[in-house]
Amino acid sequence: MTSCVKNKANDAVKIDSGTDSVDGERILGKVSAVTTLPGIQMISVSKISSEKVENNTNGLSKSQLKAQRRELQEAQRAAKHTQGLLLKSKQDKENNSNGQEKYVEKLQPALSTEEKKAMPKLDLTTRTVEKTKKKVKFSALSFFSHLPIIEKDPKLAVKAFELCRIHQSFYKFGQDCANGLIRGGNARAIGLLTCLKLLIRSCELSAENDFSRNLLSRIELNFRLVEQHRPASVSMMNCLRVIKTKCLQLGEKNIPSNELKEELIDAIDSYIDTDIKKAIDGIAESICKATDSSFKEVYMTFGFSSTVFQVFKKMKMIGRVFHVVIVESALRSEGKEMMKRLARLDIPCTLVFSKDISFMMKYVKMVFLGSSALLVNSDVLARAGTSQVALTAKSFNVPVLACCETYKCTNRAQTDAFSLNERGSPCQLVDLNESSNIDGLNLVYDITPNSFLTAIVTEIGIFPAGAAKAILRLKQLDADE
């Protein structure tokens, strides 16, 4: 009986093991059912599973076995990773809860345990901090930040030990230029040369050999002070270059310092008389010879120019009858100054604004314009608004004459008014408040292309509009002689 039952149990186990998939629950159920019978030996489940695995592995190839092991390893790694994340999140929660309790204890150390329990916990994890966003305001003036600004009371950068070497006349001259009391290339050049004369007279040097070197250092120091008030014009730079060259030439001579001072002062006086004043008279004579009118003519000018004023004065002296249309410079009211001076000479004149140029241009025979510098590319640097008058005259086929002394010529080339210029106060354009969103750009100079000009008038003669290099060459020849 015992052997029969045992054989049946073995047959049941063998039948189940012959199938492709092992049903562990069914095997365990049969084995447990067989072991409950009395007098039957205990059959081990691990032994049956090991035998079954051996039977399965025998039917698989090596690649399939490797794939199974790889899947098993990946499953184990994923399980470890998820288990680690769960542990970490649990630790973070515990740390946060401990930190909150410690934070509450620090805030209220005198509270009892019951009050602490009743007190709501602070949620430190959900505390948010509002970040202030700085609004960067874009300004179109950032494109012109390289241009210097003319200020009435600028901050001067002068060292303490250099104060004793600064002459008072240069400080006063710089203030007048910044405040607009001294305007125009000729007036600023004469003012600088006058200050140099006062500086040379007040300069006391014991060693004759160090005269030129010490004087040049003092001139350079005082000139930097003037530039801090307002940048130097082309006429001022050319004047200073001539005086420095003369100072070096005299320094090489073995003569007393008093004689050197007198020769320098005489050189400055001759420069003012010859290169500036006589040059203006020469321009006036050249224009009077070129323009012969038997009846009343109408001329136009822009703002105030000492050279153009001298031209009209010379015409009045020789008996010309003419009428002057003055285009007002809206920023500085220089047209009113020109009108006052012409009225004193009994010259009829009319003051108009820039919007009326095209209306008055049909009555104009010729346009006379002043200039601050003549560039090497034959363009003219003048006060802002000059190019507008020249362009309008060109559109009406009216001749445009630019009056420029040869000492204002420079080797610098410039095609626009944005690379090198000066900025005036924007309050001259509009009334700006601190809360207004308007940015004012007040440029002092503009560039008049030579294509807008008919001729350039100098004390040497009248030249075509593109003859700046020829004028520079003739000026150099006169200086060498």
CSV table of C-alpha atoms in Angstrom, one decimal:
chain,number,residue,atom,x,y,z
A,1,MET,CA,0.0,0.0,0.0
A,2,THR,CA,2.8,2.3,0.9
A,3,SER,CA,4.7,1.7,-2.3
A,4,CYS,CA,1.6,2.2,-4.4
A,5,VAL,CA,0.9,5.6,-3.0
A,6,LYS,CA,4.5,6.6,-3.3
A,7,ASN,CA,4.6,5.6,-7.0
A,8,LYS,CA,1.4,7.7,-7.6
A,9,ALA,CA,3.0,10.7,-6.0
A,10,ASN,CA,6.1,10.3,-8.1
A,11,ASP,CA,4.0,9.9,-11.2
A,12,ALA,CA,2.2,13.1,-10.4
A,13,VAL,CA,5.4,15.0,-9.9
A,14,LYS,CA,6.9,13.7,-13.1
A,15,ILE,CA,3.8,14.6,-15.2
A,16,ASP,CA,3.9,18.2,-13.9
A,17,SER,CA,7.6,18.5,-14.5
A,18,GLY,CA,7.3,17.5,-18.1
A,19,THR,CA,5.3,20.6,-19.1
A,20,ASP,CA,7.0,23.7,-20.5
A,21,SER,CA,6.1,26.1,-17.6
A,22,VAL,CA,6.5,25.1,-14.0
A,23,ASP,CA,3.4,25.8,-11.8
A,24,GLY,CA,4.9,26.1,-8.3
A,25,GLU,CA,1.6,26.4,-6.5
A,26,ARG,CA,0.2,23.3,-8.1
A,27,ILE,CA,3.4,21.3,-7.2
A,28,LEU,CA,3.4,22.5,-3.6
A,29,GLY,CA,-0.3,21.6,-3.3
A,30,LYS,CA,0.3,18.1,-4.5
A,31,VAL,CA,3.4,17.6,-2.4
A,32,SER,CA,1.6,18.8,0.7
A,33,ALA,CA,-1.3,16.5,-0.1
A,34,VAL,CA,1.0,13.5,-0.4
A,35,THR,CA,3.0,14.2,2.8
A,36,THR,CA,-0.2,14.2,4.9
A,37,LEU,CA,-0.6,10.5,4.2
A,38,PRO,CA,0.9,8.3,7.0
A,39,GLY,CA,4.0,6.2,6.4
A,40,ILE,CA,5.2,8.3,3.4
A,41,GLN,CA,8.6,10.0,3.2
A,42,MET,CA,8.9,13.8,3.1
A,43,ILE,CA,9.7,15.2,-0.3
A,44,SER,CA,11.8,18.6,-0.4
A,45,VAL,CA,10.4,21.4,-2.5
A,46,SER,CA,13.9,22.9,-3.0
A,47,LYS,CA,15.1,19.7,-4.5
A,48,ILE,CA,12.2,19.6,-6.9
A,49,SER,CA,12.7,23.3,-8.0
A,50,SER,CA,16.5,22.8,-8.4
A,51,GLU,CA,15.9,19.7,-10.5
A,52,LYS,CA,13.3,21.7,-12.6
A,53,VAL,CA,15.7,24.6,-13.1
A,54,GLU,CA,18.4,22.2,-14.3
A,55,ASN,CA,16.0,20.7,-16.7
A,56,ASN,CA,15.1,24.2,-18.1
A,57,THR,CA,18.7,25.4,-18.4
A,58,ASN,CA,19.7,22.4,-20.3
A,59,GLY,CA,17.3,23.4,-23.1
A,60,LEU,CA,18.6,27.1,-23.5
A,61,SER,CA,21.6,28.4,-25.4
A,62,LYS,CA,24.4,30.5,-24.0
A,63,SER,CA,23.1,33.7,-25.5
A,64,GLN,CA,19.7,33.2,-24.0
A,65,LEU,CA,21.2,32.5,-20.6
A,66,LYS,CA,23.3,35.7,-20.8
A,67,ALA,CA,20.2,37.6,-21.7
A,68,GLN,CA,18.3,36.2,-18.7
A,69,ARG,CA,21.1,37.0,-16.3
A,70,ARG,CA,21.4,40.5,-17.7
A,71,GLU,CA,17.6,41.1,-17.3
A,72,LEU,CA,17.9,39.8,-13.7
A,73,GLN,CA,20.8,42.2,-12.9
A,74,GLU,CA,19.0,45.2,-14.4
A,75,ALA,CA,15.9,44.4,-12.3
A,76,GLN,CA,18.0,44.1,-9.2
A,77,ARG,CA,19.7,47.5,-9.9
A,78,ALA,CA,16.4,49.2,-10.4
A,79,ALA,CA,15.0,47.8,-7.2
A,80,LYS,CA,18.1,49.0,-5.3
A,81,HIS,CA,17.7,52.5,-6.9
A,82,THR,CA,14.0,52.8,-5.9
A,83,GLN,CA,14.8,51.6,-2.5
A,84,GLY,CA,17.5,54.2,-2.0
A,85,LEU,CA,15.2,57.0,-3.2
A,86,LEU,CA,12.6,55.9,-0.7
A,87,LEU,CA,15.1,55.9,2.1
A,88,LYS,CA,16.4,59.3,1.1
A,89,SER,CA,13.0,60.9,1.0
A,90,LYS,CA,12.2,59.4,4.3
A,91,GLN,CA,15.4,60.9,5.9
A,92,ASP,CA,14.7,64.3,4.3
A,93,LYS,CA,11.2,64.4,5.9
A,94,GLU,CA,12.7,63.5,9.2
A,95,ASN,CA,15.3,66.1,9.0
A,96,ASN,CA,12.8,68.8,8.0
A,97,SER,CA,10.5,67.9,10.8
A,98,ASN,CA,13.4,68.0,13.3
A,99,GLY,CA,14.6,71.3,11.9
A,100,GLN,CA,11.1,72.8,12.3
A,101,GLU,CA,10.9,71.7,15.9
A,102,LYS,CA,14.3,73.1,16.6
A,103,TYR,CA,13.4,76.4,14.9
A,104,VAL,CA,10.2,76.7,17.0
A,105,GLU,CA,12.2,75.9,20.2
A,106,LYS,CA,14.6,78.7,19.3
A,107,LEU,CA,11.8,81.2,18.8
A,108,GLN,CA,10.0,80.3,22.0
A,109,PRO,CA,12.3,78.5,24.5
A,110,ALA,CA,10.0,79.3,27.4
A,111,LEU,CA,6.9,77.5,26.2
A,112,SER,CA,5.8,74.2,27.8
A,113,THR,CA,5.5,70.9,26.0
A,114,GLU,CA,1.7,71.1,25.8
A,115,GLU,CA,1.8,74.6,24.3
A,116,LYS,CA,4.4,73.5,21.8
A,117,LYS,CA,2.1,70.6,20.7
A,118,ALA,CA,-0.8,73.0,20.4
A,119,MET,CA,1.2,75.5,18.5
A,120,PRO,CA,1.1,75.1,14.6
A,121,LYS,CA,4.3,74.1,12.9
A,122,LEU,CA,6.0,76.4,10.6
A,123,ASP,CA,6.2,75.2,7.0
A,124,LEU,CA,9.7,76.4,6.1
A,125,THR,CA,9.8,74.4,2.9
A,126,THR,CA,7.0,76.4,1.3
A,127,ARG,CA,8.4,79.9,2.2
A,128,THR,CA,9.0,81.9,-1.0
A,129,VAL,CA,11.3,84.9,-1.6
A,130,GLU,CA,10.2,87.5,-4.2
A,131,LYS,CA,13.1,88.6,-6.3
A,132,THR,CA,13.0,92.2,-7.5
A,133,LYS,CA,13.6,92.4,-11.2
A,134,LYS,CA,15.7,95.4,-12.2
A,135,LYS,CA,14.2,97.1,-15.2
A,136,VAL,CA,17.0,98.2,-17.5
A,137,LYS,CA,15.9,101.3,-19.3
A,138,PHE,CA,17.2,101.5,-22.9
A,139,SER,CA,18.3,104.9,-24.0
A,140,ALA,CA,19.2,105.9,-27.5
A,141,LEU,CA,21.8,108.3,-26.0
A,142,SER,CA,24.0,105.3,-25.2
A,143,PHE,CA,25.2,105.4,-28.8
A,144,PHE,CA,26.6,108.9,-28.1
A,145,SER,CA,28.1,108.3,-24.7
A,146,HIS,CA,31.6,108.7,-26.1
A,147,LEU,CA,30.9,112.4,-26.9
A,148,PRO,CA,31.9,114.9,-24.2
A,149,ILE,CA,29.2,117.0,-22.5
A,150,ILE,CA,29.6,120.7,-22.1
A,151,GLU,CA,28.8,121.6,-18.4
A,152,LYS,CA,28.6,125.0,-16.8
A,153,ASP,CA,30.2,123.8,-13.6
A,154,PRO,CA,32.3,120.8,-14.4
A,155,LYS,CA,34.3,118.8,-11.8
A,156,LEU,CA,37.9,119.6,-12.3
A,157,ALA,CA,40.6,117.0,-11.7
A,158,VAL,CA,43.6,118.9,-10.6
A,159,LYS,CA,46.3,117.7,-8.1
A,160,ALA,CA,47.0,119.7,-5.1
A,161,PHE,CA,50.7,120.4,-5.9
A,162,GLU,CA,49.6,121.6,-9.4
A,163,LEU,CA,47.4,124.4,-8.1
A,164,CYS,CA,50.2,126.9,-7.8
A,165,ARG,CA,51.2,126.4,-11.4
A,166,ILE,CA,47.7,127.2,-12.8
A,167,HIS,CA,47.2,130.7,-14.1
A,168,GLN,CA,43.9,132.4,-13.2
A,169,SER,CA,43.3,133.6,-16.7
A,170,PHE,CA,43.0,130.0,-18.0
A,171,TYR,CA,40.5,129.1,-15.4
A,172,LYS,CA,38.4,132.2,-16.3
A,173,PHE,CA,38.7,131.5,-20.0
A,174,GLY,CA,37.6,127.9,-19.5
A,175,GLN,CA,34.5,129.0,-17.6
A,176,ASP,CA,33.6,131.5,-20.3
A,177,CYS,CA,33.8,128.9,-23.0
A,178,ALA,CA,31.7,126.4,-21.0
A,179,ASN,CA,29.0,129.1,-20.2
A,180,GLY,CA,28.9,130.2,-23.9
A,181,LEU,CA,30.2,133.7,-23.3
A,182,ILE,CA,33.1,133.0,-25.8
A,183,ARG,CA,31.8,131.4,-29.0
A,184,GLY,CA,33.2,130.8,-32.4
A,185,GLY,CA,36.6,129.4,-33.6
A,186,ASN,CA,38.2,132.9,-34.0
A,187,ALA,CA,37.1,134.2,-30.6
A,188,ARG,CA,38.3,131.0,-28.8
A,189,ALA,CA,41.6,131.1,-30.6
A,190,ILE,CA,42.3,134.7,-29.7
A,191,GLY,CA,41.2,134.1,-26.1
A,192,LEU,CA,43.7,131.2,-25.8
A,193,LEU,CA,46.5,133.2,-27.3
A,194,THR,CA,45.8,136.1,-24.9
A,195,CYS,CA,46.0,133.7,-21.9
A,196,LEU,CA,49.3,132.4,-23.2
A,197,LYS,CA,50.7,135.9,-23.3
A,198,LEU,CA,49.7,136.4,-19.6
A,199,LEU,CA,51.2,133.1,-18.6
A,200,ILE,CA,54.5,133.9,-20.3
A,201,ARG,CA,54.7,137.3,-18.6
A,202,SER,CA,54.1,135.8,-15.2
A,203,CYS,CA,56.5,132.9,-15.6
A,204,GLU,CA,59.7,133.4,-13.6
A,205,LEU,CA,62.5,131.0,-14.3
A,206,SER,CA,66.0,131.1,-12.9
A,207,ALA,CA,67.8,128.7,-15.1
A,208,GLU,CA,67.9,129.8,-18.7
A,209,ASN,CA,68.5,126.3,-20.1
A,210,ASP,CA,65.2,125.0,-18.6
A,211,PHE,CA,63.1,127.9,-19.9
A,212,SER,CA,61.4,126.2,-22.8
A,213,ARG,CA,60.9,122.9,-21.0
A,214,ASN,CA,59.4,124.4,-17.8
A,215,LEU,CA,57.2,126.8,-19.9
A,216,LEU,CA,55.9,124.0,-22.1
A,217,SER,CA,55.0,121.9,-19.0
A,218,ARG,CA,53.0,124.9,-17.5
A,219,ILE,CA,51.3,125.5,-20.8
A,220,GLU,CA,50.3,121.9,-21.1
A,221,LEU,CA,48.9,121.9,-17.5
A,222,ASN,CA,46.8,125.0,-18.0
A,223,PHE,CA,45.6,123.8,-21.4
A,224,ARG,CA,44.3,120.6,-19.8
A,225,LEU,CA,42.3,122.7,-17.4
A,226,VAL,CA,40.7,124.5,-20.3
A,227,GLU,CA,39.8,121.2,-21.9
A,228,GLN,CA,38.1,120.0,-18.7
A,229,HIS,CA,35.6,122.9,-19.1
A,230,ARG,CA,35.1,122.4,-22.8
A,231,PRO,CA,37.0,120.4,-25.5
A,232,ALA,CA,39.4,122.4,-27.6
A,233,SER,CA,38.4,123.4,-31.1
A,234,VAL,CA,40.5,122.8,-34.2
A,235,SER,CA,41.6,126.5,-34.3
A,236,MET,CA,42.8,126.3,-30.7
A,237,MET,CA,44.8,123.1,-31.3
A,238,ASN,CA,46.5,124.7,-34.4
A,239,CYS,CA,47.3,127.9,-32.5
A,240,LEU,CA,48.8,125.9,-29.6
A,241,ARG,CA,50.9,123.8,-31.9
A,242,VAL,CA,52.4,126.8,-33.5
A,243,ILE,CA,53.3,128.4,-30.2
A,244,LYS,CA,54.9,125.2,-28.9
A,245,THR,CA,57.0,124.9,-32.0
A,246,LYS,CA,58.1,128.5,-31.6
A,247,CYS,CA,58.9,128.0,-27.9
A,248,LEU,CA,61.2,125.0,-28.8
A,249,GLN,CA,63.0,126.9,-31.4
A,250,LEU,CA,63.7,129.8,-29.1
A,251,GLY,CA,64.8,127.5,-26.3
A,252,GLU,CA,67.7,126.3,-28.4
A,253,LYS,CA,69.1,129.8,-28.6
A,254,ASN,CA,71.5,131.0,-25.9
A,255,ILE,CA,69.8,134.2,-25.1
A,256,PRO,CA,68.5,135.5,-21.7
A,257,SER,CA,65.0,134.4,-20.6
A,258,ASN,CA,63.6,137.9,-20.7
A,259,GLU,CA,64.4,138.2,-24.4
A,260,LEU,CA,62.9,134.8,-25.0
A,261,LYS,CA,59.7,136.0,-23.3
A,262,GLU,CA,59.5,139.1,-25.5
A,263,GLU,CA,60.1,137.1,-28.6
A,264,LEU,CA,57.3,134.7,-27.7
A,265,ILE,CA,54.9,137.5,-27.0
A,266,ASP,CA,55.8,139.1,-30.3
A,267,ALA,CA,55.2,135.8,-32.1
A,268,ILE,CA,51.8,135.5,-30.5
A,269,ASP,CA,50.8,139.1,-31.5
A,270,SER,CA,51.9,138.5,-35.1
A,271,TYR,CA,50.0,135.3,-35.3
A,272,ILE,CA,46.8,137.0,-34.1
A,273,ASP,CA,47.3,139.9,-36.5
A,274,THR,CA,48.4,137.9,-39.6
A,275,ASP,CA,46.8,134.5,-39.4
A,276,ILE,CA,43.4,135.6,-37.9
A,277,LYS,CA,42.6,139.2,-38.4
A,278,LYS,CA,44.2,139.8,-41.7
A,279,ALA,CA,42.9,136.4,-42.9
A,280,ILE,CA,39.3,137.6,-42.2
A,281,ASP,CA,40.0,140.8,-44.1
A,282,GLY,CA,41.4,138.8,-47.0
A,283,ILE,CA,38.3,136.6,-47.2
A,284,ALA,CA,36.1,139.7,-47.3
A,285,GLU,CA,38.1,141.3,-50.1
A,286,SER,CA,38.1,138.0,-52.2
A,287,ILE,CA,34.3,137.8,-51.9
A,288,CYS,CA,33.8,141.5,-52.8
A,289,LYS,CA,35.9,141.1,-55.9
A,290,ALA,CA,34.0,137.9,-56.9
A,291,THR,CA,30.5,139.4,-56.4
A,292,ASP,CA,29.8,142.5,-58.4
A,293,SER,CA,26.2,143.7,-58.1
A,294,SER,CA,24.7,146.8,-59.7
A,295,PHE,CA,21.4,146.5,-57.9
A,296,LYS,CA,20.0,145.3,-54.6
A,297,GLU,CA,20.9,141.6,-54.0
A,298,VAL,CA,19.6,139.2,-51.3
A,299,TYR,CA,22.2,137.1,-49.4
A,300,MET,CA,21.6,134.5,-46.7
A,301,THR,CA,23.7,133.3,-43.8
A,302,PHE,CA,23.2,131.1,-40.8
A,303,GLY,CA,23.6,132.2,-37.2
A,304,PHE,CA,26.6,134.4,-36.3
A,305,SER,CA,30.0,134.2,-37.9
A,306,SER,CA,32.7,136.8,-37.3
A,307,THR,CA,34.1,136.1,-40.8
A,308,VAL,CA,30.7,136.5,-42.6
A,309,PHE,CA,29.9,139.6,-40.6
A,310,GLN,CA,33.2,141.1,-41.8
A,311,VAL,CA,32.2,140.2,-45.4
A,312,PHE,CA,28.9,142.2,-45.1
A,313,LYS,CA,30.7,145.1,-43.4
A,314,LYS,CA,33.3,145.3,-46.2
A,315,MET,CA,30.4,145.3,-48.8
A,316,LYS,CA,28.8,148.1,-46.9
A,317,MET,CA,32.0,150.1,-46.9
A,318,ILE,CA,32.5,149.9,-50.6
A,319,GLY,CA,28.9,151.1,-51.2
A,320,ARG,CA,27.1,147.9,-52.1
A,321,VAL,CA,23.3,147.8,-51.6
A,322,PHE,CA,22.0,144.4,-50.4
A,323,HIS,CA,19.6,142.7,-48.1
A,324,VAL,CA,20.6,139.9,-45.6
A,325,VAL,CA,18.4,137.0,-44.6
A,326,ILE,CA,19.6,135.5,-41.4
A,327,VAL,CA,18.5,132.0,-40.4
A,328,GLU,CA,18.2,131.8,-36.7
A,329,SER,CA,20.0,129.1,-34.7
A,330,ALA,CA,17.2,128.0,-32.4
A,331,LEU,CA,19.5,126.6,-29.7
A,332,ARG,CA,21.8,129.6,-29.0
A,333,SER,CA,20.0,132.6,-30.6
A,334,GLU,CA,23.1,133.6,-32.5
A,335,GLY,CA,21.0,135.0,-35.4
A,336,LYS,CA,19.8,137.8,-33.1
A,337,GLU,CA,23.4,138.8,-32.4
A,338,MET,CA,24.1,139.0,-36.2
A,339,MET,CA,21.0,141.1,-36.8
A,340,LYS,CA,21.9,143.6,-34.0
A,341,ARG,CA,25.4,144.1,-35.5
A,342,LEU,CA,24.1,144.5,-39.0
A,343,ALA,CA,21.4,146.9,-37.9
A,344,ARG,CA,24.1,149.1,-36.4
A,345,LEU,CA,25.7,149.4,-39.8
A,346,ASP,CA,22.3,150.3,-41.4
A,347,ILE,CA,22.2,147.0,-43.3
A,348,PRO,CA,18.6,145.8,-43.9
A,349,CYS,CA,18.1,142.3,-42.7
A,350,THR,CA,15.4,139.7,-42.0
A,351,LEU,CA,15.5,137.0,-39.3
A,352,VAL,CA,13.8,133.7,-40.1
A,353,PHE,CA,13.8,130.2,-38.6
A,354,SER,CA,14.9,127.0,-40.2
A,355,LYS,CA,11.3,126.1,-41.2
A,356,ASP,CA,11.2,129.2,-43.5
A,357,ILE,CA,14.4,128.5,-45.4
A,358,SER,CA,12.7,126.9,-48.5
A,359,PHE,CA,10.3,129.8,-48.7
A,360,MET,CA,13.0,132.5,-48.6
A,361,MET,CA,15.5,130.6,-50.7
A,362,LYS,CA,13.8,131.6,-54.0
A,363,TYR,CA,14.7,135.3,-53.4
A,364,VAL,CA,18.3,134.6,-52.4
A,365,LYS,CA,21.2,135.0,-54.8
A,366,MET,CA,24.1,133.6,-52.7
A,367,VAL,CA,24.6,131.9,-49.4
A,368,PHE,CA,27.6,132.7,-47.1
A,369,LEU,CA,28.4,130.2,-44.3
A,370,GLY,CA,31.0,130.3,-41.6
A,371,SER,CA,33.1,127.3,-40.6
A,372,SER,CA,34.9,125.9,-37.5
A,373,ALA,CA,37.3,123.7,-39.5
A,374,LEU,CA,38.1,122.5,-43.0
A,375,LEU,CA,38.7,118.8,-43.0
A,376,VAL,CA,41.2,117.0,-45.3
A,377,ASN,CA,38.3,115.4,-47.2
A,378,SER,CA,37.0,118.9,-48.1
A,379,ASP,CA,34.0,118.6,-45.8
A,380,VAL,CA,33.3,121.6,-43.5
A,381,LEU,CA,32.8,121.3,-39.7
A,382,ALA,CA,30.4,124.1,-38.5
A,383,ARG,CA,27.7,124.7,-36.0
A,384,ALA,CA,24.7,122.4,-36.1
A,385,GLY,CA,22.2,123.4,-38.7
A,386,THR,CA,24.7,124.6,-41.4
A,387,SER,CA,24.3,121.5,-43.5
A,388,GLN,CA,20.5,122.0,-43.6
A,389,VAL,CA,20.9,125.5,-45.1
A,390,ALA,CA,23.5,124.2,-47.6
A,391,LEU,CA,21.3,121.3,-48.7
A,392,THR,CA,18.3,123.6,-49.2
A,393,ALA,CA,20.4,126.0,-51.3
A,394,LYS,CA,21.7,123.2,-53.4
A,395,SER,CA,18.2,122.0,-54.2
A,396,PHE,CA,17.3,125.6,-55.4
A,397,ASN,CA,20.6,125.8,-57.4
A,398,VAL,CA,21.8,128.7,-55.2
A,399,PRO,CA,25.6,129.1,-54.9
A,400,VAL,CA,27.0,128.3,-51.4
A,401,LEU,CA,30.4,129.8,-50.3
A,402,ALA,CA,32.1,128.5,-47.2
A,403,CYS,CA,34.3,131.1,-45.5
A,404,CYS,CA,37.3,129.4,-43.7
A,405,GLU,CA,40.7,130.8,-42.7
A,406,THR,CA,43.7,128.6,-43.5
A,407,TYR,CA,44.7,128.2,-39.9
A,408,LYS,CA,41.5,126.2,-39.3
A,409,CYS,CA,42.5,123.5,-41.8
A,410,THR,CA,43.3,120.1,-40.3
A,411,ASN,CA,44.6,116.8,-41.5
A,412,ARG,CA,41.6,115.1,-39.8
A,413,ALA,CA,39.0,113.4,-42.0
A,414,GLN,CA,35.4,112.9,-40.8
A,415,THR,CA,32.3,111.9,-42.7
A,416,ASP,CA,29.6,112.1,-40.0
A,417,ALA,CA,28.8,114.2,-36.9
A,418,PHE,CA,28.7,111.3,-34.5
A,419,SER,CA,32.3,110.1,-34.2
A,420,LEU,CA,33.8,113.4,-33.0
A,421,ASN,CA,31.5,116.1,-31.7
A,422,GLU,CA,30.3,117.8,-28.5
A,423,ARG,CA,27.0,117.5,-26.7
A,424,GLY,CA,25.3,120.5,-25.2
A,425,SER,CA,22.6,120.7,-22.5
A,426,PRO,CA,19.4,118.9,-23.6
A,427,CYS,CA,17.4,121.6,-21.7
A,428,GLN,CA,18.2,123.9,-24.6
A,429,LEU,CA,16.0,121.7,-26.8
A,430,VAL,CA,13.0,121.1,-24.5
A,431,ASP,CA,12.1,121.6,-20.9
A,432,LEU,CA,13.0,118.3,-19.4
A,433,ASN,CA,12.0,117.2,-15.9
A,434,GLU,CA,13.5,114.4,-13.9
A,435,SER,CA,10.3,112.2,-14.3
A,436,SER,CA,10.1,112.7,-18.1
A,437,ASN,CA,10.9,109.9,-20.4
A,438,ILE,CA,12.3,112.1,-23.1
A,439,ASP,CA,16.0,112.0,-24.0
A,440,GLY,CA,17.4,115.1,-25.6
A,441,LEU,CA,20.4,115.0,-27.9
A,442,ASN,CA,22.0,118.5,-28.5
A,443,LEU,CA,24.9,118.2,-30.9
A,444,VAL,CA,27.1,121.3,-31.2
A,445,TYR,CA,28.6,120.7,-34.7
A,446,ASP,CA,27.6,119.0,-37.9
A,447,ILE,CA,29.4,118.1,-41.1
A,448,THR,CA,28.5,119.8,-44.4
A,449,PRO,CA,29.6,117.6,-47.3
A,450,ASN,CA,31.6,119.3,-50.1
A,451,SER,CA,28.9,118.2,-52.5
A,452,PHE,CA,26.6,120.8,-51.0
A,453,LEU,CA,29.2,123.6,-51.5
A,454,THR,CA,30.1,125.7,-54.5
A,455,ALA,CA,33.4,127.0,-53.4
A,456,ILE,CA,35.7,127.5,-50.3
A,457,VAL,CA,36.9,131.0,-49.7
A,458,THR,CA,40.2,131.6,-47.9
A,459,GLU,CA,42.6,134.5,-47.5
A,460,ILE,CA,44.7,132.8,-50.2
A,461,GLY,CA,41.9,132.8,-52.7
A,462,ILE,CA,38.7,131.1,-53.8
A,463,PHE,CA,39.0,127.3,-54.4
A,464,PRO,CA,36.6,124.6,-55.7
A,465,ALA,CA,34.7,122.7,-53.0
A,466,GLY,CA,37.0,119.6,-53.1
A,467,ALA,CA,40.4,121.5,-53.0
A,468,ALA,CA,41.2,121.1,-49.3
A,469,LYS,CA,44.5,119.2,-50.0
A,470,ALA,CA,45.6,122.0,-52.3
A,471,ILE,CA,44.9,124.6,-49.6
A,472,LEU,CA,46.8,122.6,-47.0
A,473,ARG,CA,49.8,122.3,-49.4
A,474,LEU,CA,49.9,126.0,-50.1
A,475,LYS,CA,49.6,126.8,-46.4
A,476,GLN,CA,52.6,124.5,-45.7
A,477,LEU,CA,54.6,126.3,-48.3
A,478,ASP,CA,53.9,129.7,-46.8
A,479,ALA,CA,54.9,128.4,-43.4
A,480,ASP,CA,58.2,127.0,-44.7
A,481,GLU,CA,59.0,130.4,-46.3
